[in-house]
Amino acid sequence: MTFPLLDLGQAARAASETGEPAAALRAAARLRQLTEAVELRQVEAALEAGLSWAQIADCLGVTRQAAHKRFRSRVRPDLVKGSRSR
């Protein structure tokens, strides 16, 4: 699954430039969905590349435990089983 940067840019622009609060909130929600999807894909890519949960957490600015808790049930199961905890 790919997420074109154009979609992210359009959502960000709509969230910040619209004068209608309801439309801005919808755009902000869409921006969050797109960003979360990109982040999940990058966590999977990091696990595939052999990064540990601690390394991923460091990149995200959270603890290893927080990263693992947030993503373990969302990434592909084969990536969680083979991932290093440290």
PDB file of N, CA and C in Angstrom:
ATOM      1  N   MET A   1       0.844  -1.174   0.000  1.00  0.00           N
ATOM      2  CA  MET A   1       0.000   0.000   0.000  1.00  0.00           C
ATOM      3  C   MET A   1       0.890   1.238   0.000  1.00  0.00           C
ATOM      4  N   THR A   2       0.589   2.182  -0.858  1.00  0.00           N
ATOM      5  CA  THR A   2       1.374   3.405  -0.914  1.00  0.00           C
ATOM      6  C   THR A   2       0.511   4.595  -0.545  1.00  0.00           C
ATOM      7  N   PHE A   3       1.168   5.607  -0.048  1.00  0.00           N
ATOM      8  CA  PHE A   3       0.486   6.823   0.363  1.00  0.00           C
ATOM      9  C   PHE A   3       1.228   7.998  -0.253  1.00  0.00           C
ATOM     10  N   PRO A   4       0.742   8.490  -1.399  1.00  0.00           N
ATOM     11  CA  PRO A   4       1.430   9.590  -2.062  1.00  0.00           C
ATOM     12  C   PRO A   4       1.565  10.807  -1.155  1.00  0.00           C
ATOM     13  N   LEU A   5       2.716  11.452  -1.246  1.00  0.00           N
ATOM     14  CA  LEU A   5       2.931  12.665  -0.471  1.00  0.00           C
ATOM     15  C   LEU A   5       1.913  13.733  -0.827  1.00  0.00           C
ATOM     16  N   LEU A   6       1.407  13.674  -2.047  1.00  0.00           N
ATOM     17  CA  LEU A   6       0.395  14.636  -2.467  1.00  0.00           C
ATOM     18  C   LEU A   6      -0.830  14.552  -1.563  1.00  0.00           C
ATOM     19  N   ASP A   7      -1.254  13.333  -1.208  1.00  0.00           N
ATOM     20  CA  ASP A   7      -2.400  13.167  -0.314  1.00  0.00           C
ATOM     21  C   ASP A   7      -2.130  13.806   1.039  1.00  0.00           C
ATOM     22  N   LEU A   8      -0.927  13.585   1.572  1.00  0.00           N
ATOM     23  CA  LEU A   8      -0.566  14.184   2.854  1.00  0.00           C
ATOM     24  C   LEU A   8      -0.558  15.705   2.750  1.00  0.00           C
ATOM     25  N   GLY A   9       0.010  16.205   1.672  1.00  0.00           N
ATOM     26  CA  GLY A   9       0.065  17.653   1.476  1.00  0.00           C
ATOM     27  C   GLY A   9      -1.309  18.269   1.332  1.00  0.00           C
ATOM     28  N   GLN A  10      -2.166  17.601   0.585  1.00  0.00           N
ATOM     29  CA  GLN A  10      -3.532  18.111   0.404  1.00  0.00           C
ATOM     30  C   GLN A  10      -4.279  18.130   1.734  1.00  0.00           C
ATOM     31  N   ALA A  11      -4.128  17.077   2.515  1.00  0.00           N
ATOM     32  CA  ALA A  11      -4.812  17.019   3.809  1.00  0.00           C
ATOM     33  C   ALA A  11      -4.274  18.095   4.750  1.00  0.00           C
ATOM     34  N   ALA A  12      -2.960  18.282   4.762  1.00  0.00           N
ATOM     35  CA  ALA A  12      -2.366  19.306   5.625  1.00  0.00           C
ATOM     36  C   ALA A  12      -2.830  20.700   5.212  1.00  0.00           C
ATOM     37  N   ARG A  13      -2.840  20.952   3.924  1.00  0.00           N
ATOM     38  CA  ARG A  13      -3.282  22.253   3.416  1.00  0.00           C
ATOM     39  C   ARG A  13      -4.752  22.489   3.764  1.00  0.00           C
ATOM     40  N   ALA A  14      -5.576  21.491   3.559  1.00  0.00           N
ATOM     41  CA  ALA A  14      -7.003  21.631   3.855  1.00  0.00           C
ATOM     42  C   ALA A  14      -7.237  21.861   5.342  1.00  0.00           C
ATOM     43  N   ALA A  15      -6.442  21.200   6.181  1.00  0.00           N
ATOM     44  CA  ALA A  15      -6.612  21.345   7.627  1.00  0.00           C
ATOM     45  C   ALA A  15      -6.215  22.738   8.102  1.00  0.00           C
ATOM     46  N   SER A  16      -5.268  23.352   7.411  1.00  0.00           N
ATOM     47  CA  SER A  16      -4.775  24.642   7.888  1.00  0.00           C
ATOM     48  C   SER A  16      -5.344  25.849   7.148  1.00  0.00           C
ATOM     49  N   GLU A  17      -5.865  25.654   5.955  1.00  0.00           N
ATOM     50  CA  GLU A  17      -6.276  26.804   5.148  1.00  0.00           C
ATOM     51  C   GLU A  17      -7.779  27.025   5.062  1.00  0.00           C
ATOM     52  N   THR A  18      -8.556  26.051   5.443  1.00  0.00           N
ATOM     53  CA  THR A  18     -10.002  26.230   5.326  1.00  0.00           C
ATOM     54  C   THR A  18     -10.504  27.155   6.433  1.00  0.00           C
ATOM     55  N   GLY A  19     -11.507  27.927   6.113  1.00  0.00           N
ATOM     56  CA  GLY A  19     -12.088  28.824   7.099  1.00  0.00           C
ATOM     57  C   GLY A  19     -13.252  28.195   7.845  1.00  0.00           C
ATOM     58  N   GLU A  20     -13.591  26.981   7.479  1.00  0.00           N
ATOM     59  CA  GLU A  20     -14.726  26.297   8.099  1.00  0.00           C
ATOM     60  C   GLU A  20     -14.213  25.262   9.098  1.00  0.00           C
ATOM     61  N   PRO A  21     -14.522  25.421  10.388  1.00  0.00           N
ATOM     62  CA  PRO A  21     -13.995  24.511  11.402  1.00  0.00           C
ATOM     63  C   PRO A  21     -14.320  23.035  11.155  1.00  0.00           C
ATOM     64  N   ALA A  22     -15.521  22.730  10.713  1.00  0.00           N
ATOM     65  CA  ALA A  22     -15.885  21.326  10.490  1.00  0.00           C
ATOM     66  C   ALA A  22     -15.039  20.724   9.373  1.00  0.00           C
ATOM     67  N   ALA A  23     -14.838  21.459   8.311  1.00  0.00           N
ATOM     68  CA  ALA A  23     -14.010  20.970   7.202  1.00  0.00           C
ATOM     69  C   ALA A  23     -12.562  20.814   7.646  1.00  0.00           C
ATOM     70  N   ALA A  24     -12.078  21.751   8.459  1.00  0.00           N
ATOM     71  CA  ALA A  24     -10.707  21.666   8.963  1.00  0.00           C
ATOM     72  C   ALA A  24     -10.531  20.439   9.853  1.00  0.00           C
ATOM     73  N   LEU A  25     -11.516  20.144  10.668  1.00  0.00           N
ATOM     74  CA  LEU A  25     -11.441  18.959  11.530  1.00  0.00           C
ATOM     75  C   LEU A  25     -11.443  17.676  10.712  1.00  0.00           C
ATOM     76  N   ARG A  26     -12.280  17.623   9.678  1.00  0.00           N
ATOM     77  CA  ARG A  26     -12.290  16.442   8.810  1.00  0.00           C
ATOM     78  C   ARG A  26     -10.941  16.275   8.119  1.00  0.00           C
ATOM     79  N   ALA A  27     -10.382  17.377   7.661  1.00  0.00           N
ATOM     80  CA  ALA A  27      -9.072  17.316   7.002  1.00  0.00           C
ATOM     81  C   ALA A  27      -7.988  16.901   7.992  1.00  0.00           C
ATOM     82  N   ALA A  28      -8.053  17.393   9.214  1.00  0.00           N
ATOM     83  CA  ALA A  28      -7.074  17.010  10.233  1.00  0.00           C
ATOM     84  C   ALA A  28      -7.186  15.521  10.556  1.00  0.00           C
ATOM     85  N   ALA A  29      -8.406  15.019  10.612  1.00  0.00           N
ATOM     86  CA  ALA A  29      -8.599  13.584  10.865  1.00  0.00           C
ATOM     87  C   ALA A  29      -8.019  12.757   9.722  1.00  0.00           C
ATOM     88  N   ARG A  30      -8.211  13.200   8.500  1.00  0.00           N
ATOM     89  CA  ARG A  30      -7.653  12.494   7.336  1.00  0.00           C
ATOM     90  C   ARG A  30      -6.127  12.549   7.360  1.00  0.00           C
ATOM     91  N   LEU A  31      -5.580  13.681   7.724  1.00  0.00           N
ATOM     92  CA  LEU A  31      -4.128  13.819   7.830  1.00  0.00           C
ATOM     93  C   LEU A  31      -3.578  12.848   8.871  1.00  0.00           C
ATOM     94  N   ARG A  32      -4.255  12.728  10.005  1.00  0.00           N
ATOM     95  CA  ARG A  32      -3.827  11.795  11.051  1.00  0.00           C
ATOM     96  C   ARG A  32      -3.879  10.358  10.539  1.00  0.00           C
ATOM     97  N   GLN A  33      -4.940   9.990   9.820  1.00  0.00           N
ATOM     98  CA  GLN A  33      -5.046   8.634   9.272  1.00  0.00           C
ATOM     99  C   GLN A  33      -3.897   8.332   8.316  1.00  0.00           C
ATOM    100  N   LEU A  34      -3.613   9.267   7.435  1.00  0.00           N
ATOM    101  CA  LEU A  34      -2.528   9.066   6.471  1.00  0.00           C
ATOM    102  C   LEU A  34      -1.179   8.967   7.174  1.00  0.00           C
ATOM    103  N   THR A  35      -0.950   9.848   8.133  1.00  0.00           N
ATOM    104  CA  THR A  35       0.316   9.851   8.860  1.00  0.00           C
ATOM    105  C   THR A  35       0.499   8.556   9.643  1.00  0.00           C
ATOM    106  N   GLU A  36      -0.554   8.084  10.289  1.00  0.00           N
ATOM    107  CA  GLU A  36      -0.468   6.833  11.041  1.00  0.00           C
ATOM    108  C   GLU A  36      -0.189   5.654  10.118  1.00  0.00           C
ATOM    109  N   ALA A  37      -0.776   5.668   8.935  1.00  0.00           N
ATOM    110  CA  ALA A  37      -0.534   4.586   7.979  1.00  0.00           C
ATOM    111  C   ALA A  37       0.915   4.592   7.501  1.00  0.00           C
ATOM    112  N   VAL A  38       1.449   5.781   7.239  1.00  0.00           N
ATOM    113  CA  VAL A  38       2.851   5.889   6.827  1.00  0.00           C
ATOM    114  C   VAL A  38       3.765   5.429   7.959  1.00  0.00           C
ATOM    115  N   GLU A  39       3.467   5.848   9.173  1.00  0.00           N
ATOM    116  CA  GLU A  39       4.284   5.466  10.329  1.00  0.00           C
ATOM    117  C   GLU A  39       4.285   3.950  10.521  1.00  0.00           C
ATOM    118  N   LEU A  40       3.128   3.321  10.410  1.00  0.00           N
ATOM    119  CA  LEU A  40       3.040   1.869  10.547  1.00  0.00           C
ATOM    120  C   LEU A  40       3.888   1.178   9.487  1.00  0.00           C
ATOM    121  N   ARG A  41       3.792   1.647   8.266  1.00  0.00           N
ATOM    122  CA  ARG A  41       4.581   1.040   7.189  1.00  0.00           C
ATOM    123  C   ARG A  41       6.073   1.184   7.460  1.00  0.00           C
ATOM    124  N   GLN A  42       6.478   2.302   8.007  1.00  0.00           N
ATOM    125  CA  GLN A  42       7.897   2.507   8.298  1.00  0.00           C
ATOM    126  C   GLN A  42       8.361   1.665   9.487  1.00  0.00           C
ATOM    127  N   VAL A  43       7.490   1.423  10.448  1.00  0.00           N
ATOM    128  CA  VAL A  43       7.831   0.512  11.549  1.00  0.00           C
ATOM    129  C   VAL A  43       8.024  -0.893  10.988  1.00  0.00           C
ATOM    130  N   GLU A  44       7.134  -1.313  10.097  1.00  0.00           N
ATOM    131  CA  GLU A  44       7.305  -2.626   9.461  1.00  0.00           C
ATOM    132  C   GLU A  44       8.612  -2.690   8.679  1.00  0.00           C
ATOM    133  N   ALA A  45       8.921  -1.635   7.952  1.00  0.00           N
ATOM    134  CA  ALA A  45      10.171  -1.604   7.183  1.00  0.00           C
ATOM    135  C   ALA A  45      11.378  -1.670   8.116  1.00  0.00           C
ATOM    136  N   ALA A  46      11.293  -0.995   9.243  1.00  0.00           N
ATOM    137  CA  ALA A  46      12.391  -1.022  10.215  1.00  0.00           C
ATOM    138  C   ALA A  46      12.572  -2.425  10.786  1.00  0.00           C
ATOM    139  N   LEU A  47      11.473  -3.087  11.116  1.00  0.00           N
ATOM    140  CA  LEU A  47      11.560  -4.459  11.627  1.00  0.00           C
ATOM    141  C   LEU A  47      12.124  -5.390  10.563  1.00  0.00           C
ATOM    142  N   GLU A  48      11.689  -5.217   9.324  1.00  0.00           N
ATOM    143  CA  GLU A  48      12.215  -6.030   8.222  1.00  0.00           C
ATOM    144  C   GLU A  48      13.716  -5.828   8.063  1.00  0.00           C
ATOM    145  N   ALA A  49      14.180  -4.608   8.317  1.00  0.00           N
ATOM    146  CA  ALA A  49      15.600  -4.277   8.176  1.00  0.00           C
ATOM    147  C   ALA A  49      16.419  -4.727   9.378  1.00  0.00           C
ATOM    148  N   GLY A  50      15.740  -5.273  10.396  1.00  0.00           N
ATOM    149  CA  GLY A  50      16.453  -5.793  11.553  1.00  0.00           C
ATOM    150  C   GLY A  50      16.584  -4.841  12.726  1.00  0.00           C
ATOM    151  N   LEU A  51      15.925  -3.693  12.674  1.00  0.00           N
ATOM    152  CA  LEU A  51      15.980  -2.793  13.818  1.00  0.00           C
ATOM    153  C   LEU A  51      15.228  -3.405  14.989  1.00  0.00           C
ATOM    154  N   SER A  52      15.705  -3.124  16.175  1.00  0.00           N
ATOM    155  CA  SER A  52      15.052  -3.618  17.386  1.00  0.00           C
ATOM    156  C   SER A  52      13.932  -2.656  17.779  1.00  0.00           C
ATOM    157  N   TRP A  53      13.089  -3.114  18.703  1.00  0.00           N
ATOM    158  CA  TRP A  53      12.035  -2.238  19.210  1.00  0.00           C
ATOM    159  C   TRP A  53      12.653  -1.029  19.897  1.00  0.00           C
ATOM    160  N   ALA A  54      13.784  -1.203  20.555  1.00  0.00           N
ATOM    161  CA  ALA A  54      14.457  -0.076  21.213  1.00  0.00           C
ATOM    162  C   ALA A  54      14.912   0.957  20.188  1.00  0.00           C
ATOM    163  N   GLN A  55      15.450   0.504  19.067  1.00  0.00           N
ATOM    164  CA  GLN A  55      15.889   1.430  18.020  1.00  0.00           C
ATOM    165  C   GLN A  55      14.700   2.148  17.390  1.00  0.00           C
ATOM    166  N   ILE A  56      13.640   1.415  17.153  1.00  0.00           N
ATOM    167  CA  ILE A  56      12.425   2.019  16.589  1.00  0.00           C
ATOM    168  C   ILE A  56      11.871   3.053  17.561  1.00  0.00           C
ATOM    169  N   ALA A  57      11.812   2.688  18.826  1.00  0.00           N
ATOM    170  CA  ALA A  57      11.305   3.600  19.850  1.00  0.00           C
ATOM    171  C   ALA A  57      12.122   4.881  19.898  1.00  0.00           C
ATOM    172  N   ASP A  58      13.440   4.744  19.801  1.00  0.00           N
ATOM    173  CA  ASP A  58      14.314   5.913  19.816  1.00  0.00           C
ATOM    174  C   ASP A  58      13.982   6.849  18.650  1.00  0.00           C
ATOM    175  N   CYS A  59      13.754   6.287  17.488  1.00  0.00           N
ATOM    176  CA  CYS A  59      13.387   7.094  16.313  1.00  0.00           C
ATOM    177  C   CYS A  59      12.061   7.813  16.518  1.00  0.00           C
ATOM    178  N   LEU A  60      11.149   7.175  17.220  1.00  0.00           N
ATOM    179  CA  LEU A  60       9.818   7.743  17.442  1.00  0.00           C
ATOM    180  C   LEU A  60       9.752   8.647  18.669  1.00  0.00           C
ATOM    181  N   GLY A  61      10.813   8.633  19.480  1.00  0.00           N
ATOM    182  CA  GLY A  61      10.826   9.462  20.682  1.00  0.00           C
ATOM    183  C   GLY A  61       9.971   8.927  21.809  1.00  0.00           C
ATOM    184  N   VAL A  62       9.848   7.593  21.864  1.00  0.00           N
ATOM    185  CA  VAL A  62       9.072   6.944  22.928  1.00  0.00           C
ATOM    186  C   VAL A  62       9.915   5.822  23.533  1.00  0.00           C
ATOM    187  N   THR A  63       9.404   5.189  24.576  1.00  0.00           N
ATOM    188  CA  THR A  63      10.113   4.057  25.163  1.00  0.00           C
ATOM    189  C   THR A  63       9.912   2.812  24.303  1.00  0.00           C
ATOM    190  N   ARG A  64      10.795   1.843  24.503  1.00  0.00           N
ATOM    191  CA  ARG A  64      10.673   0.566  23.794  1.00  0.00           C
ATOM    192  C   ARG A  64       9.322  -0.060  24.090  1.00  0.00           C
ATOM    193  N   GLN A  65       8.930  -0.015  25.352  1.00  0.00           N
ATOM    194  CA  GLN A  65       7.657  -0.612  25.748  1.00  0.00           C
ATOM    195  C   GLN A  65       6.481   0.080  25.064  1.00  0.00           C
ATOM    196  N   ALA A  66       6.546   1.398  24.972  1.00  0.00           N
ATOM    197  CA  ALA A  66       5.457   2.149  24.333  1.00  0.00           C
ATOM    198  C   ALA A  66       5.366   1.818  22.844  1.00  0.00           C
ATOM    199  N   ALA A  67       6.513   1.738  22.182  1.00  0.00           N
ATOM    200  CA  ALA A  67       6.514   1.402  20.752  1.00  0.00           C
ATOM    201  C   ALA A  67       5.968   0.000  20.531  1.00  0.00           C
ATOM    202  N   HIS A  68       6.424  -0.941  21.339  1.00  0.00           N
ATOM    203  CA  HIS A  68       5.977  -2.329  21.198  1.00  0.00           C
ATOM    204  C   HIS A  68       4.475  -2.431  21.440  1.00  0.00           C
ATOM    205  N   LYS A  69       4.004  -1.788  22.487  1.00  0.00           N
ATOM    206  CA  LYS A  69       2.574  -1.837  22.808  1.00  0.00           C
ATOM    207  C   LYS A  69       1.735  -1.221  21.684  1.00  0.00           C
ATOM    208  N   ARG A  70       2.215  -0.116  21.129  1.00  0.00           N
ATOM    209  CA  ARG A  70       1.452   0.590  20.103  1.00  0.00           C
ATOM    210  C   ARG A  70       1.385  -0.169  18.784  1.00  0.00           C
ATOM    211  N   PHE A  71       2.471  -0.850  18.421  1.00  0.00           N
ATOM    212  CA  PHE A  71       2.550  -1.426  17.081  1.00  0.00           C
ATOM    213  C   PHE A  71       2.486  -2.944  17.012  1.00  0.00           C
ATOM    214  N   ARG A  72       2.721  -3.652  18.108  1.00  0.00           N
ATOM    215  CA  ARG A  72       2.854  -5.117  18.015  1.00  0.00           C
ATOM    216  C   ARG A  72       1.632  -5.793  17.415  1.00  0.00           C
ATOM    217  N   SER A  73       0.442  -5.299  17.694  1.00  0.00           N
ATOM    218  CA  SER A  73      -0.766  -5.943  17.156  1.00  0.00           C
ATOM    219  C   SER A  73      -1.136  -5.407  15.774  1.00  0.00           C
ATOM    220  N   ARG A  74      -0.401  -4.403  15.297  1.00  0.00           N
ATOM    221  CA  ARG A  74      -0.726  -3.792  14.008  1.00  0.00           C
ATOM    222  C   ARG A  74       0.235  -4.192  12.900  1.00  0.00           C
ATOM    223  N   VAL A  75       1.444  -4.604  13.270  1.00  0.00           N
ATOM    224  CA  VAL A  75       2.402  -5.016  12.237  1.00  0.00           C
ATOM    225  C   VAL A  75       2.140  -6.464  11.860  1.00  0.00           C
ATOM    226  N   ARG A  76       2.707  -6.865  10.733  1.00  0.00           N
ATOM    227  CA  ARG A  76       2.545  -8.251  10.293  1.00  0.00           C
ATOM    228  C   ARG A  76       3.055  -9.194  11.378  1.00  0.00           C
ATOM    229  N   PRO A  77       2.324 -10.263  11.679  1.00  0.00           N
ATOM    230  CA  PRO A  77       2.709 -11.188  12.750  1.00  0.00           C
ATOM    231  C   PRO A  77       4.118 -11.758  12.600  1.00  0.00           C
ATOM    232  N   ASP A  78       4.550 -12.039  11.379  1.00  0.00           N
ATOM    233  CA  ASP A  78       5.887 -12.599  11.197  1.00  0.00           C
ATOM    234  C   ASP A  78       6.977 -11.617  11.614  1.00  0.00           C
ATOM    235  N   LEU A  79       6.694 -10.338  11.611  1.00  0.00           N
ATOM    236  CA  LEU A  79       7.684  -9.348  12.018  1.00  0.00           C
ATOM    237  C   LEU A  79       7.819  -9.272  13.529  1.00  0.00           C
ATOM    238  N   VAL A  80       6.733  -9.494  14.246  1.00  0.00           N
ATOM    239  CA  VAL A  80       6.771  -9.436  15.709  1.00  0.00           C
ATOM    240  C   VAL A  80       7.493 -10.650  16.268  1.00  0.00           C
ATOM    241  N   LYS A  81       7.224 -11.816  15.722  1.00  0.00           N
ATOM    242  CA  LYS A  81       7.847 -13.044  16.226  1.00  0.00           C
ATOM    243  C   LYS A  81       9.358 -13.008  16.097  1.00  0.00           C
ATOM    244  N   GLY A  82       9.840 -12.472  14.989  1.00  0.00           N
ATOM    245  CA  GLY A  82      11.271 -12.492  14.749  1.00  0.00           C
ATOM    246  C   GLY A  82      12.003 -11.248  15.192  1.00  0.00           C
ATOM    247  N   SER A  83      11.300 -10.287  15.776  1.00  0.00           N
ATOM    248  CA  SER A  83      11.963  -9.030  16.123  1.00  0.00           C
ATOM    249  C   SER A  83      12.718  -9.142  17.431  1.00  0.00           C
ATOM    250  N   ARG A  84      13.757  -8.347  17.518  1.00  0.00           N
ATOM    251  CA  ARG A  84      14.556  -8.305  18.737  1.00  0.00           C
ATOM    252  C   ARG A  84      13.924  -7.308  19.689  1.00  0.00           C
ATOM    253  N   SER A  85      13.939  -7.603  20.971  1.00  0.00           N
ATOM    254  CA  SER A  85      13.339  -6.694  21.940  1.00  0.00           C
ATOM    255  C   SER A  85      14.302  -5.594  22.351  1.00  0.00           C
ATOM    256  N   ARG A  86      15.573  -5.803  22.182  1.00  0.00           N
ATOM    257  CA  ARG A  86      16.558  -4.790  22.593  1.00  0.00           C
ATOM    258  C   ARG A  86      17.283  -4.232  21.419  1.00  0.00           C
TER     259      ARG A  86
END
